[in-house]
Structure formats: structure tokens, C-alpha cells
Amino acid sequence: GLGISISRTIYAWLWSDRKGWYWYNAWVYSFGMAFERAALVVGGGWVVALSGRNFFFPNKPDGFHEVAASHARASLVIQLVLMLACGPGAILWLFLAEVGWQLPIHPASAMFVSNHPSLDARTVEAGSRSCQPTTSIYWGGAAYDWLCCFSNYHTEHHDFPDVPAFRLRKLRDIAEAYYDDNALMGTRDGWVETMRRTFEGRDFYACSGVGDALSIER
């Protein structure tokens, strides 16, 4: 059926639950994400700039469409200047820069696709199960931290949202017992294993539909 976005609708239509087909689901995800971003460039940008209305949100008040059109026209002017100065390759580069890091071929995608899983928590009360709705990626050292702009410390970010991103690693080091392998699942799976785990089957977003049997701790 229809999802809450273009890409999620494509997932729903093409996703496979066949065992071992995580590579196919990763391709479906990549196609859906790239198609959605292209649709937003055209339908959420160029069409809005030319028509003065954002047809993705037909029921919004006129004031919303006026603001959206102003932003879209400013963006279109910048795109035209870039294309005239540098050629159409500049626009293509901007599109690839926007979508590329979200695709499985890019290491940062491991952070992007696994921020809000539904993992069985390591710390479980007697007689019950719990669900872990966020995870961090401790893989690749400082280079990976900078590649992800420190967004790979996602559990830390949710626990302390006011802490600047570049200080999240120091926070993890100070409170290591709360973020080590005994406390969080999936933190050291790495790029390839995170992709396999994410795309091997359907799952709930951040434990939101796991059910009453699970006690959500975070």
C-alpha cells in the first residue's frame, strides 16, 4: 500500500521477505531514495518555483505556498547560475552529493539506515524482553566520526540532545558503561553487517510497533 513518503511506498511495493535477499532490498531502498530525491527536486522545487504552489501539500494555506514558492525560486536562480557558470554537471554533482551518502555504497549510509532500529536490548529484566529503538555506530575510528559529522553517536544524541555533535564521542567516553557492548546492540557491526541486518527483513521503526509484550526502555 501507500507509505508516508514516495520512497516508503516503493519499499512497500517492491520489498522482498525472501531469506538472503538483503542485497535486493538494498537495491529497492537505493532506487526508492534516489527516485524520491529526484521527485522532490522537480515536484518540490522546479514545479513550485514556476507554479507558485507545492502540490505535495494541496491543503496547506496560501501563506505556506507563498513561502515555499519564494524559497523554490531562490533555489532555482542559484541552480541556473551554477549551470551557466559550471555546466549541467554542477547540478548533477549537487544531486549525487545529496543522495549518495544515503545509499549502501557509501560507508556513512550504515549510520543513516540504522539510527532507529528495533533491536532486542542486552539488558533485560527477569521475565520480560525490551526493545532498543536507537543505536550508535562505533566503527572506523575518528575518520568515520568526521565522515558522519558525529551523527553516528545517535543514542548519545537522544540521551543528551543539547550536547553539540562534536562532543558526543567525549560524552560516550565519560559514560562508557552506558554505551559499551554490554549496553547497546549493533554498535560494532560495521558497514557491511549493518547493511545486511537492516535489509534482511522488515522491521518496526524505533520499536514503535513492537507490541505490548516489549518494555521499551529508551
mmCIF file of C-alpha atoms in Angstrom:
data_model
loop_
_atom_site.group_PDB
_atom_site.id
_atom_site.type_symbol
_atom_site.label_atom_id
_atom_site.label_comp_id
_atom_site.label_asym_id
_atom_site.label_seq_id
_atom_site.Cartn_x
_atom_site.Cartn_y
_atom_site.Cartn_z
ATOM 1 C CA GLY A 1 0.000 0.000 0.000
ATOM 2 C CA LEU A 2 0.886 3.677 0.123
ATOM 3 C CA GLY A 3 3.519 4.761 2.627
ATOM 4 C CA ILE A 4 4.086 8.121 4.276
ATOM 5 C CA SER A 5 6.614 9.073 1.591
ATOM 6 C CA ILE A 6 7.468 8.247 -2.015
ATOM 7 C CA SER A 7 10.404 6.043 -1.032
ATOM 8 C CA ARG A 8 8.417 4.126 1.599
ATOM 9 C CA THR A 9 5.655 3.468 -0.924
ATOM 10 C CA ILE A 10 8.263 1.977 -3.277
ATOM 11 C CA TYR A 11 9.585 -0.170 -0.393
ATOM 12 C CA ALA A 12 6.077 -1.453 0.281
ATOM 13 C CA TRP A 13 5.535 -2.348 -3.365
ATOM 14 C CA LEU A 14 8.897 -3.977 -4.129
ATOM 15 C CA TRP A 15 10.326 -5.199 -0.802
ATOM 16 C CA SER A 16 11.027 -8.935 -0.585
ATOM 17 C CA ASP A 17 10.825 -11.091 2.562
ATOM 18 C CA ARG A 18 12.735 -13.948 0.922
ATOM 19 C CA LYS A 19 15.599 -15.174 3.066
ATOM 20 C CA GLY A 20 19.005 -13.947 1.936
ATOM 21 C CA TRP A 21 17.595 -11.260 -0.347
ATOM 22 C CA TYR A 22 19.001 -8.332 1.646
ATOM 23 C CA TRP A 23 21.016 -7.327 -1.437
ATOM 24 C CA TYR A 24 17.770 -6.958 -3.423
ATOM 25 C CA ASN A 25 16.119 -4.938 -0.643
ATOM 26 C CA ALA A 26 19.185 -2.687 -0.521
ATOM 27 C CA TRP A 27 18.719 -2.068 -4.250
ATOM 28 C CA VAL A 28 15.000 -1.310 -3.706
ATOM 29 C CA TYR A 29 15.955 1.132 -0.971
ATOM 30 C CA SER A 30 18.562 2.795 -3.209
ATOM 31 C CA PHE A 31 16.155 3.134 -6.127
ATOM 32 C CA GLY A 32 13.369 4.443 -3.891
ATOM 33 C CA MET A 33 15.584 7.005 -2.196
ATOM 34 C CA ALA A 34 17.119 8.271 -5.450
ATOM 35 C CA PHE A 35 13.689 8.476 -7.115
ATOM 36 C CA GLU A 36 12.208 10.324 -4.141
ATOM 37 C CA ARG A 37 15.037 12.890 -4.115
ATOM 38 C CA ALA A 38 14.661 13.449 -7.859
ATOM 39 C CA ALA A 39 10.892 13.873 -7.439
ATOM 40 C CA LEU A 40 11.466 16.428 -4.687
ATOM 41 C CA VAL A 41 13.896 18.385 -6.880
ATOM 42 C CA VAL A 42 11.330 18.541 -9.672
ATOM 43 C CA GLY A 43 7.970 18.464 -7.867
ATOM 44 C CA GLY A 44 9.093 20.187 -4.676
ATOM 45 C CA GLY A 45 11.414 22.661 -6.366
ATOM 46 C CA TRP A 46 11.060 23.476 -10.044
ATOM 47 C CA VAL A 47 7.280 22.983 -10.201
ATOM 48 C CA VAL A 48 6.784 25.090 -7.062
ATOM 49 C CA ALA A 49 9.011 27.848 -8.448
ATOM 50 C CA LEU A 50 7.066 28.001 -11.736
ATOM 51 C CA SER A 51 3.524 27.415 -10.460
ATOM 52 C CA GLY A 52 3.654 29.117 -7.064
ATOM 53 C CA ARG A 53 2.152 26.094 -5.320
ATOM 54 C CA ASN A 54 3.523 22.958 -3.683
ATOM 55 C CA PHE A 55 1.255 20.163 -4.889
ATOM 56 C CA PHE A 56 2.705 17.750 -2.330
ATOM 57 C CA PHE A 57 0.720 19.753 0.260
ATOM 58 C CA PRO A 58 -2.507 20.809 -1.513
ATOM 59 C CA ASN A 59 -4.427 21.563 1.696
ATOM 60 C CA LYS A 60 -1.919 23.998 3.169
ATOM 61 C CA PRO A 61 -2.949 27.695 3.409
ATOM 62 C CA ASP A 62 -1.903 30.191 0.744
ATOM 63 C CA GLY A 63 0.745 31.660 3.030
ATOM 64 C CA PHE A 64 2.549 28.315 3.094
ATOM 65 C CA HIS A 65 2.612 28.132 -0.694
ATOM 66 C CA GLU A 66 3.876 31.723 -0.971
ATOM 67 C CA VAL A 67 6.816 30.988 1.329
ATOM 68 C CA ALA A 68 7.517 27.674 -0.426
ATOM 69 C CA ALA A 69 7.473 29.420 -3.810
ATOM 70 C CA SER A 70 9.877 32.125 -2.598
ATOM 71 C CA HIS A 71 12.380 29.533 -1.389
ATOM 72 C CA ALA A 72 11.979 27.438 -4.549
ATOM 73 C CA ARG A 73 12.559 30.451 -6.823
ATOM 74 C CA ALA A 74 15.672 31.479 -4.911
ATOM 75 C CA SER A 75 16.966 27.916 -5.215
ATOM 76 C CA LEU A 76 16.157 27.830 -8.933
ATOM 77 C CA VAL A 77 18.077 31.075 -9.520
ATOM 78 C CA ILE A 78 21.131 29.596 -7.781
ATOM 79 C CA GLN A 79 20.845 26.420 -9.850
ATOM 80 C CA LEU A 80 20.636 28.417 -13.092
ATOM 81 C CA VAL A 81 23.681 30.487 -12.147
ATOM 82 C CA LEU A 82 25.641 27.326 -11.346
ATOM 83 C CA MET A 83 24.586 25.680 -14.596
ATOM 84 C CA LEU A 84 25.566 28.728 -16.658
ATOM 85 C CA ALA A 85 28.890 29.080 -14.837
ATOM 86 C CA CYS A 86 29.875 25.420 -14.500
ATOM 87 C CA GLY A 87 27.614 23.450 -16.810
ATOM 88 C CA PRO A 88 24.888 20.872 -16.058
ATOM 89 C CA GLY A 89 27.439 18.656 -14.328
ATOM 90 C CA ALA A 90 27.318 21.013 -11.352
ATOM 91 C CA ILE A 91 23.609 20.292 -10.837
ATOM 92 C CA LEU A 92 24.211 16.566 -11.213
ATOM 93 C CA TRP A 93 27.015 16.761 -8.639
ATOM 94 C CA LEU A 94 24.721 18.520 -6.145
ATOM 95 C CA PHE A 95 22.095 15.809 -6.607
ATOM 96 C CA LEU A 96 24.614 12.989 -6.162
ATOM 97 C CA ALA A 97 26.089 14.734 -3.113
ATOM 98 C CA GLU A 98 22.598 14.925 -1.590
ATOM 99 C CA VAL A 99 21.584 11.336 -2.201
ATOM 100 C CA GLY A 100 24.889 9.476 -2.449
ATOM 101 C CA TRP A 101 25.756 9.308 1.247
ATOM 102 C CA GLN A 102 22.327 7.797 1.989
ATOM 103 C CA LEU A 103 22.911 4.798 -0.291
ATOM 104 C CA PRO A 104 24.518 1.494 0.801
ATOM 105 C CA ILE A 105 27.543 2.083 -1.431
ATOM 106 C CA HIS A 106 28.618 4.894 0.934
ATOM 107 C CA PRO A 107 30.002 3.971 4.394
ATOM 108 C CA ALA A 108 28.013 6.768 6.084
ATOM 109 C CA SER A 109 24.833 5.003 4.990
ATOM 110 C CA ALA A 110 25.403 2.498 7.811
ATOM 111 C CA MET A 111 24.713 5.355 10.206
ATOM 112 C CA PHE A 112 21.787 6.703 8.186
ATOM 113 C CA VAL A 113 19.827 3.447 7.843
ATOM 114 C CA SER A 114 20.437 2.115 11.370
ATOM 115 C CA ASN A 115 19.779 5.094 13.647
ATOM 116 C CA HIS A 116 16.357 3.831 14.728
ATOM 117 C CA PRO A 117 16.161 0.031 14.588
ATOM 118 C CA SER A 118 14.125 -2.318 16.763
ATOM 119 C CA LEU A 119 16.803 -4.461 18.386
ATOM 120 C CA ASP A 120 16.487 -6.807 21.339
ATOM 121 C CA ALA A 121 18.142 -4.995 24.221
ATOM 122 C CA ARG A 122 21.028 -6.651 26.039
ATOM 123 C CA THR A 123 19.792 -5.591 29.473
ATOM 124 C CA VAL A 124 16.572 -7.474 30.106
ATOM 125 C CA GLU A 125 14.544 -7.596 33.281
ATOM 126 C CA ALA A 126 13.681 -11.012 34.591
ATOM 127 C CA GLY A 127 10.756 -12.497 32.721
ATOM 128 C CA SER A 128 10.494 -9.740 30.114
ATOM 129 C CA ARG A 129 12.037 -8.527 26.881
ATOM 130 C CA SER A 130 12.949 -4.986 25.989
ATOM 131 C CA CYS A 131 13.472 -3.153 22.719
ATOM 132 C CA GLN A 132 16.332 -0.848 21.777
ATOM 133 C CA PRO A 133 14.988 1.928 19.484
ATOM 134 C CA THR A 134 18.271 3.735 18.786
ATOM 135 C CA THR A 135 21.814 2.623 18.170
ATOM 136 C CA SER A 136 25.209 4.159 17.543
ATOM 137 C CA ILE A 137 27.988 3.087 15.177
ATOM 138 C CA TYR A 138 31.424 2.763 16.795
ATOM 139 C CA TRP A 139 33.335 1.718 13.704
ATOM 140 C CA GLY A 140 36.072 3.229 11.587
ATOM 141 C CA GLY A 141 37.620 5.425 14.262
ATOM 142 C CA ALA A 142 37.875 9.211 14.138
ATOM 143 C CA ALA A 143 37.729 9.256 10.310
ATOM 144 C CA TYR A 144 34.262 7.682 10.372
ATOM 145 C CA ASP A 145 33.137 10.090 13.102
ATOM 146 C CA TRP A 146 34.068 13.052 10.908
ATOM 147 C CA LEU A 147 32.564 11.427 7.794
ATOM 148 C CA CYS A 148 29.235 11.171 9.628
ATOM 149 C CA CYS A 149 29.638 14.583 11.297
ATOM 150 C CA PHE A 150 29.386 12.671 14.592
ATOM 151 C CA SER A 151 25.793 11.625 13.853
ATOM 152 C CA ASN A 152 26.951 8.034 14.354
ATOM 153 C CA TYR A 153 26.693 8.721 18.116
ATOM 154 C CA HIS A 154 22.942 8.656 17.772
ATOM 155 C CA THR A 155 21.968 7.064 21.079
ATOM 156 C CA GLU A 156 24.105 9.615 22.900
ATOM 157 C CA HIS A 157 22.382 12.370 20.926
ATOM 158 C CA HIS A 158 18.948 11.189 22.041
ATOM 159 C CA ASP A 159 20.056 10.837 25.649
ATOM 160 C CA PHE A 160 21.622 14.318 25.682
ATOM 161 C CA PRO A 161 20.158 16.318 22.758
ATOM 162 C CA ASP A 162 21.666 19.620 23.929
ATOM 163 C CA VAL A 163 25.250 18.335 23.706
ATOM 164 C CA PRO A 164 26.961 19.525 20.472
ATOM 165 C CA ALA A 165 27.590 16.729 17.998
ATOM 166 C CA PHE A 166 31.383 17.078 18.093
ATOM 167 C CA ARG A 167 31.328 16.449 21.873
ATOM 168 C CA LEU A 168 29.309 13.227 21.699
ATOM 169 C CA ARG A 169 32.370 10.992 21.482
ATOM 170 C CA LYS A 170 33.761 12.554 24.661
ATOM 171 C CA LEU A 171 30.357 12.008 26.289
ATOM 172 C CA ARG A 172 30.480 8.334 25.289
ATOM 173 C CA ASP A 173 33.972 8.006 26.748
ATOM 174 C CA ILE A 174 32.903 9.598 30.047
ATOM 175 C CA ALA A 175 29.831 7.359 30.395
ATOM 176 C CA GLU A 176 31.308 4.307 28.681
ATOM 177 C CA ALA A 177 29.427 1.775 30.804
ATOM 178 C CA TYR A 178 26.123 3.002 29.339
ATOM 179 C CA TYR A 179 27.281 2.720 25.729
ATOM 180 C CA ASP A 180 29.599 -0.290 25.632
ATOM 181 C CA ASP A 181 28.892 -3.669 24.045
ATOM 182 C CA ASN A 182 27.070 -4.846 27.166
ATOM 183 C CA ALA A 183 24.610 -1.974 26.971
ATOM 184 C CA LEU A 184 23.934 -1.422 23.261
ATOM 185 C CA MET A 185 23.397 -3.823 20.383
ATOM 186 C CA GLY A 186 24.764 -3.276 16.878
ATOM 187 C CA THR A 187 27.352 -0.629 17.700
ATOM 188 C CA ARG A 188 30.348 -2.511 16.251
ATOM 189 C CA ASP A 189 28.703 -4.410 13.397
ATOM 190 C CA GLY A 190 30.463 -2.276 10.806
ATOM 191 C CA TRP A 191 29.384 -1.154 7.361
ATOM 192 C CA VAL A 192 28.608 -4.464 5.628
ATOM 193 C CA GLU A 193 26.993 -6.245 8.586
ATOM 194 C CA THR A 194 24.818 -3.221 9.352
ATOM 195 C CA MET A 195 23.595 -3.257 5.752
ATOM 196 C CA ARG A 196 22.813 -6.969 5.939
ATOM 197 C CA ARG A 197 20.963 -6.623 9.248
ATOM 198 C CA THR A 198 18.979 -3.630 8.065
ATOM 199 C CA PHE A 199 17.836 -5.058 4.749
ATOM 200 C CA GLU A 200 17.342 -8.727 5.560
ATOM 201 C CA GLY A 201 13.701 -8.166 6.534
ATOM 202 C CA ARG A 202 11.032 -5.692 7.525
ATOM 203 C CA ASP A 203 11.175 -4.196 10.974
ATOM 204 C CA PHE A 204 9.470 -1.553 13.071
ATOM 205 C CA TYR A 205 10.836 1.982 13.263
ATOM 206 C CA ALA A 206 12.368 2.713 16.685
ATOM 207 C CA CYS A 207 10.295 -0.004 18.390
ATOM 208 C CA SER A 208 7.133 1.996 17.640
ATOM 209 C CA GLY A 209 5.083 -1.064 16.712
ATOM 210 C CA VAL A 210 6.860 -3.855 18.522
ATOM 211 C CA GLY A 211 3.845 -4.517 20.744
ATOM 212 C CA ASP A 212 2.772 -4.526 24.339
ATOM 213 C CA ALA A 213 4.896 -7.579 25.089
ATOM 214 C CA LEU A 214 8.020 -5.471 24.914
ATOM 215 C CA SER A 215 9.052 -2.953 27.513
ATOM 216 C CA ILE A 216 10.673 -0.047 25.743
ATOM 217 C CA GLU A 217 13.454 1.262 27.923
ATOM 218 C CA ARG A 218 14.976 4.101 25.911
#
